[in-house]
């Protein structure tokens, strides 16, 4: 079983839609969860991270972690064509190294 | 854009050859991590270097090796290339102190094709 499971999509939505991206993870020992965005032919960039359970909001983006169900979500409100990218969920590792475990990524297209 | 630069951007090799990929980390960052991203997959951790020492390794064979230099730039070397080594190789730098937030600054990657 992969440690972080993510539906690869692709997901296509009209401009202005609310987008929900989801991941599940298998090990409840880890505390930090991240969402990275990767544009085509670019490296990933950190969008948001959350610690333990709860919500974190940054503009049109909301990250949510539900530790009881081991579920990670990213919501994008008022989606824009510039949001078209692959979204990668990740968790950190015990021991404090920079070893992140990523999901496969979900490819999102926002159509104008 | 991050200050992490990688070279070369693209390269083609044949099975059995060796390759060296290079990375310059962002100014002020002393930790470099390397990831392999196969097509349609998320990045997979190869190893990390902190102050010129390997500091963590993923599930990759010994033919994947690396170096970090005093200026914190880094190299990834892969010997005896296999077809499955075809992937985007990503370098990420960080300050080491922000470990738990998972804030890595990635370069644009080196795309390796093995024929």
mmCIF file of C-alpha atoms in Angstrom:
data_model
loop_
_atom_site.group_PDB
_atom_site.id
_atom_site.type_symbol
_atom_site.label_atom_id
_atom_site.label_comp_id
_atom_site.label_asym_id
_atom_site.label_seq_id
_atom_site.Cartn_x
_atom_site.Cartn_y
_atom_site.Cartn_z
ATOM 1 C CA UNK A 1 0.000 0.000 0.000
ATOM 2 C CA UNK A 2 1.371 3.402 -1.020
ATOM 3 C CA UNK A 3 1.753 5.806 1.886
ATOM 4 C CA UNK A 4 -0.035 8.684 0.171
ATOM 5 C CA UNK A 5 -2.812 7.899 -2.289
ATOM 6 C CA UNK A 6 -4.042 10.517 -4.718
ATOM 7 C CA UNK A 7 -6.456 10.253 -7.623
ATOM 8 C CA UNK A 8 -4.445 11.330 -10.699
ATOM 9 C CA UNK A 9 -7.503 12.651 -12.508
ATOM 10 C CA UNK A 10 -7.398 14.430 -14.887
ATOM 11 C CA UNK A 11 -9.896 16.920 -13.563
ATOM 12 C CA UNK A 12 -11.437 19.548 -15.849
ATOM 13 C CA UNK A 13 -13.634 22.366 -14.518
ATOM 14 C CA UNK A 14 -15.050 25.644 -15.832
ATOM 15 C CA UNK A 15 -13.603 28.938 -14.676
ATOM 16 C CA UNK A 16 -15.122 30.044 -11.376
ATOM 17 C CA UNK A 17 -15.844 26.529 -10.133
ATOM 18 C CA UNK A 18 -14.935 25.282 -6.675
ATOM 19 C CA UNK A 19 -12.307 22.558 -6.953
ATOM 20 C CA UNK A 20 -11.798 19.823 -4.387
ATOM 21 C CA UNK A 21 -8.593 17.779 -4.479
ATOM 22 C CA UNK A 22 -8.118 14.875 -2.095
ATOM 23 C CA UNK A 23 -5.532 12.466 -0.756
ATOM 24 C CA UNK A 24 -5.503 9.695 1.798
ATOM 25 C CA UNK A 25 -2.547 8.532 3.837
ATOM 26 C CA UNK A 26 -1.859 5.350 5.726
ATOM 27 C CA UNK A 27 0.330 6.253 8.707
ATOM 28 C CA UNK A 28 -1.192 8.444 11.384
ATOM 29 C CA UNK A 29 2.186 9.142 13.020
ATOM 30 C CA UNK A 30 3.024 12.047 10.748
ATOM 31 C CA UNK A 31 2.115 15.594 11.548
ATOM 32 C CA UNK A 32 2.837 17.876 8.594
ATOM 33 C CA UNK A 33 0.997 17.736 5.301
ATOM 34 C CA UNK A 34 1.671 19.866 2.257
ATOM 35 C CA UNK A 35 0.230 20.769 -1.095
ATOM 36 C CA UNK A 36 2.590 21.520 -3.954
ATOM 37 C CA UNK A 37 1.619 22.906 -7.344
ATOM 38 C CA UNK A 38 3.567 21.903 -10.443
ATOM 39 C CA UNK A 39 3.122 23.695 -13.731
ATOM 40 C CA UNK A 40 4.044 21.870 -16.916
ATOM 41 C CA UNK A 41 7.813 21.636 -17.389
ATOM 42 C CA UNK A 42 8.475 23.271 -14.011
ATOM 43 C CA UNK A 43 9.481 22.087 -10.567
ATOM 44 C CA UNK A 44 6.907 21.812 -7.776
ATOM 45 C CA UNK A 45 6.261 24.878 -5.610
ATOM 46 C CA UNK A 46 4.837 24.815 -2.106
ATOM 47 C CA UNK A 47 1.280 26.120 -1.895
ATOM 48 C CA UNK A 48 0.428 25.411 1.710
ATOM 49 C CA UNK A 49 1.248 23.199 4.623
ATOM 50 C CA UNK A 50 -0.895 22.200 7.579
ATOM 51 C CA UNK A 51 0.035 20.784 10.928
ATOM 52 C CA UNK A 52 -1.988 17.929 12.414
ATOM 53 C CA UNK A 53 -5.736 18.334 11.978
ATOM 54 C CA UNK A 54 -7.681 21.387 10.972
ATOM 55 C CA UNK A 55 -8.011 23.967 8.244
ATOM 56 C CA UNK A 56 -5.655 26.547 6.835
ATOM 57 C CA UNK A 57 -6.766 29.253 4.442
ATOM 58 C CA UNK A 58 -4.681 31.382 2.076
ATOM 59 C CA UNK A 59 -6.671 33.518 -0.316
ATOM 60 C CA UNK A 60 -8.675 31.256 -2.610
ATOM 61 C CA UNK A 61 -7.004 28.125 -1.262
ATOM 62 C CA UNK A 62 -8.003 26.100 1.801
ATOM 63 C CA UNK A 63 -6.107 23.056 3.030
ATOM 64 C CA UNK A 64 -7.809 20.629 5.370
ATOM 65 C CA UNK A 65 -6.522 17.618 7.290
ATOM 66 C CA UNK A 66 -8.808 15.092 8.966
ATOM 67 C CA UNK A 67 -6.581 12.813 11.001
ATOM 68 C CA UNK A 68 -9.442 10.589 12.142
ATOM 69 C CA UNK A 69 -10.135 9.547 8.566
ATOM 70 C CA UNK A 70 -6.537 10.138 7.306
ATOM 71 C CA UNK A 71 -7.817 12.473 4.639
ATOM 72 C CA UNK A 72 -6.088 15.548 3.160
ATOM 73 C CA UNK A 73 -8.001 18.031 1.032
ATOM 74 C CA UNK A 74 -7.285 21.180 -0.955
ATOM 75 C CA UNK A 75 -10.140 23.450 -1.978
ATOM 76 C CA UNK A 76 -9.770 26.133 -4.617
ATOM 77 C CA UNK A 77 -12.498 28.754 -4.767
ATOM 78 C CA UNK A 78 -13.265 30.815 -7.876
ATOM 79 C CA UNK A 79 -10.842 28.732 -9.923
ATOM 80 C CA UNK A 80 -8.898 30.491 -12.669
ATOM 81 C CA UNK A 81 -7.238 29.235 -15.858
ATOM 82 C CA UNK A 82 -3.909 30.068 -14.191
ATOM 83 C CA UNK A 83 -4.698 27.384 -11.601
ATOM 84 C CA UNK A 84 -4.303 24.745 -14.324
ATOM 85 C CA UNK A 85 -1.455 22.577 -13.059
ATOM 86 C CA UNK A 86 -0.727 19.300 -11.331
ATOM 87 C CA UNK A 87 -1.371 19.386 -7.591
ATOM 88 C CA UNK A 88 0.732 17.120 -5.386
ATOM 89 C CA UNK A 89 -0.077 16.257 -1.794
ATOM 90 C CA UNK A 90 2.789 15.244 0.488
ATOM 91 C CA UNK A 91 3.655 14.451 4.054
ATOM 92 C CA UNK A 92 6.891 14.856 5.930
ATOM 93 C CA UNK A 93 8.931 12.095 7.553
ATOM 94 C CA UNK A 94 9.776 11.292 11.095
ATOM 95 C CA UNK A 95 13.255 12.280 12.139
ATOM 96 C CA UNK A 96 13.170 15.678 10.550
ATOM 97 C CA UNK A 97 14.811 15.041 7.204
ATOM 98 C CA UNK A 98 13.685 16.722 4.032
ATOM 99 C CA UNK A 99 12.291 13.416 2.871
ATOM 100 C CA UNK A 100 8.800 14.143 1.673
ATOM 101 C CA UNK A 101 6.465 11.407 0.500
ATOM 102 C CA UNK A 102 4.347 12.618 -2.402
ATOM 103 C CA UNK A 103 1.142 11.386 -3.945
ATOM 104 C CA UNK A 104 0.966 10.854 -7.696
ATOM 105 C CA UNK A 105 -0.512 14.286 -8.313
ATOM 106 C CA UNK A 106 -3.865 15.367 -9.783
ATOM 107 C CA UNK A 107 -3.802 17.194 -13.099
ATOM 108 C CA UNK A 108 -6.291 20.073 -13.058
ATOM 109 C CA UNK A 109 -7.462 22.054 -16.063
ATOM 110 C CA UNK A 110 -9.593 25.173 -15.563
ATOM 111 C CA UNK A 111 -11.348 26.114 -18.783
ATOM 112 C CA UNK A 112 -12.079 29.792 -19.526
ATOM 113 C CA UNK B 1 10.881 31.571 -9.436
ATOM 114 C CA UNK B 2 13.199 29.914 -6.956
ATOM 115 C CA UNK B 3 16.938 30.485 -7.003
ATOM 116 C CA UNK B 4 17.626 26.777 -7.571
ATOM 117 C CA UNK B 5 19.225 26.083 -10.933
ATOM 118 C CA UNK B 6 19.809 22.706 -12.509
ATOM 119 C CA UNK B 7 21.829 21.565 -15.497
ATOM 120 C CA UNK B 8 21.512 20.163 -18.009
ATOM 121 C CA UNK B 9 17.803 20.654 -18.648
ATOM 122 C CA UNK B 10 17.545 17.706 -21.022
ATOM 123 C CA UNK B 11 19.830 14.851 -21.900
ATOM 124 C CA UNK B 12 19.709 11.512 -23.664
ATOM 125 C CA UNK B 13 21.871 8.558 -22.675
ATOM 126 C CA UNK B 14 22.023 4.877 -23.560
ATOM 127 C CA UNK B 15 21.775 1.923 -21.219
ATOM 128 C CA UNK B 16 24.931 1.277 -19.255
ATOM 129 C CA UNK B 17 26.237 4.819 -19.497
ATOM 130 C CA UNK B 18 26.833 7.161 -16.592
ATOM 131 C CA UNK B 19 25.328 10.602 -16.011
ATOM 132 C CA UNK B 20 26.070 13.583 -13.750
ATOM 133 C CA UNK B 21 23.403 16.156 -12.974
ATOM 134 C CA UNK B 22 24.188 19.446 -11.279
ATOM 135 C CA UNK B 23 22.327 21.756 -8.938
ATOM 136 C CA UNK B 24 23.002 25.188 -7.465
ATOM 137 C CA UNK B 25 20.987 25.769 -4.344
ATOM 138 C CA UNK B 26 19.195 28.938 -3.373
ATOM 139 C CA UNK B 27 21.335 31.504 -1.601
ATOM 140 C CA UNK B 28 21.417 30.881 2.141
ATOM 141 C CA UNK B 29 20.296 27.263 1.878
ATOM 142 C CA UNK B 30 22.631 24.579 3.222
ATOM 143 C CA UNK B 31 20.548 21.478 2.503
ATOM 144 C CA UNK B 32 19.974 19.853 -0.872
ATOM 145 C CA UNK B 33 17.609 16.993 -1.635
ATOM 146 C CA UNK B 34 17.250 15.072 -4.877
ATOM 147 C CA UNK B 35 14.020 13.569 -6.155
ATOM 148 C CA UNK B 36 13.154 11.381 -9.139
ATOM 149 C CA UNK B 37 9.838 12.017 -10.871
ATOM 150 C CA UNK B 38 8.776 9.428 -13.408
ATOM 151 C CA UNK B 39 6.121 10.379 -15.937
ATOM 152 C CA UNK B 40 2.693 10.577 -14.310
ATOM 153 C CA UNK B 41 4.110 10.019 -10.817
ATOM 154 C CA UNK B 42 4.917 12.172 -7.836
ATOM 155 C CA UNK B 43 8.527 12.904 -6.912
ATOM 156 C CA UNK B 44 10.373 10.141 -5.046
ATOM 157 C CA UNK B 45 13.086 10.984 -2.536
ATOM 158 C CA UNK B 46 16.562 9.828 -3.559
ATOM 159 C CA UNK B 47 18.795 11.384 -0.884
ATOM 160 C CA UNK B 48 19.616 14.551 0.974
ATOM 161 C CA UNK B 49 22.881 16.354 1.681
ATOM 162 C CA UNK B 50 23.498 18.625 4.617
ATOM 163 C CA UNK B 51 26.839 20.391 5.008
ATOM 164 C CA UNK B 52 28.500 18.047 2.493
ATOM 165 C CA UNK B 53 27.336 14.830 4.202
ATOM 166 C CA UNK B 54 24.590 12.457 3.081
ATOM 167 C CA UNK B 55 21.782 12.852 5.576
ATOM 168 C CA UNK B 56 19.025 10.489 4.580
ATOM 169 C CA UNK B 57 18.477 8.183 1.641
ATOM 170 C CA UNK B 58 15.420 6.760 -0.053
ATOM 171 C CA UNK B 59 14.956 3.365 -1.615
ATOM 172 C CA UNK B 60 17.455 3.763 -4.459
ATOM 173 C CA UNK B 61 20.382 1.448 -5.292
ATOM 174 C CA UNK B 62 24.022 2.440 -4.662
ATOM 175 C CA UNK B 63 24.542 3.302 -8.325
ATOM 176 C CA UNK B 64 22.754 6.532 -7.412
ATOM 177 C CA UNK B 65 25.316 8.669 -5.595
ATOM 178 C CA UNK B 66 25.812 12.310 -4.842
ATOM 179 C CA UNK B 67 28.054 15.051 -3.617
ATOM 180 C CA UNK B 68 27.615 18.399 -1.972
ATOM 181 C CA UNK B 69 30.312 21.039 -2.259
ATOM 182 C CA UNK B 70 31.398 23.714 0.236
ATOM 183 C CA UNK B 71 29.264 26.289 -1.596
ATOM 184 C CA UNK B 72 26.285 23.916 -1.058
ATOM 185 C CA UNK B 73 25.901 23.125 -4.749
ATOM 186 C CA UNK B 74 25.362 19.451 -5.459
ATOM 187 C CA UNK B 75 25.742 16.682 -7.999
ATOM 188 C CA UNK B 76 23.729 13.537 -8.619
ATOM 189 C CA UNK B 77 25.565 10.697 -10.332
ATOM 190 C CA UNK B 78 23.893 7.641 -11.771
ATOM 191 C CA UNK B 79 26.011 4.727 -13.006
ATOM 192 C CA UNK B 80 25.033 1.814 -15.231
ATOM 193 C CA UNK B 81 21.911 3.561 -16.515
ATOM 194 C CA UNK B 82 18.770 1.503 -16.971
ATOM 195 C CA UNK B 83 15.700 2.258 -19.057
ATOM 196 C CA UNK B 84 13.680 2.825 -15.881
ATOM 197 C CA UNK B 85 16.005 5.654 -14.896
ATOM 198 C CA UNK B 86 14.275 7.812 -17.516
ATOM 199 C CA UNK B 87 12.642 10.554 -15.453
ATOM 200 C CA UNK B 88 12.722 14.178 -14.369
ATOM 201 C CA UNK B 89 15.372 14.636 -11.680
ATOM 202 C CA UNK B 90 14.544 17.426 -9.284
ATOM 203 C CA UNK B 91 16.863 19.190 -6.918
ATOM 204 C CA UNK B 92 15.406 20.998 -3.915
ATOM 205 C CA UNK B 93 17.138 23.249 -1.443
ATOM 206 C CA UNK B 94 16.148 24.287 2.034
ATOM 207 C CA UNK B 95 17.601 25.839 5.140
ATOM 208 C CA UNK B 96 17.399 22.654 7.144
ATOM 209 C CA UNK B 97 15.693 24.471 9.961
ATOM 210 C CA UNK B 98 12.312 24.502 8.262
ATOM 211 C CA UNK B 99 12.194 20.748 7.964
ATOM 212 C CA UNK B 100 8.827 20.050 9.416
ATOM 213 C CA UNK B 101 6.938 22.511 7.298
ATOM 214 C CA UNK B 102 8.078 20.654 4.203
ATOM 215 C CA UNK B 103 9.092 23.871 2.488
ATOM 216 C CA UNK B 104 11.441 22.836 -0.250
ATOM 217 C CA UNK B 105 12.478 25.079 -3.120
ATOM 218 C CA UNK B 106 12.677 23.038 -6.299
ATOM 219 C CA UNK B 107 14.581 23.664 -9.484
ATOM 220 C CA UNK B 108 12.994 23.041 -12.869
ATOM 221 C CA UNK B 109 14.638 19.656 -13.148
ATOM 222 C CA UNK B 110 16.830 17.712 -15.523
ATOM 223 C CA UNK B 111 14.921 15.442 -17.874
ATOM 224 C CA UNK B 112 16.870 12.251 -18.541
ATOM 225 C CA UNK B 113 15.955 9.852 -21.298
ATOM 226 C CA UNK B 114 17.690 6.465 -21.369
ATOM 227 C CA UNK B 115 17.511 4.586 -24.670
#
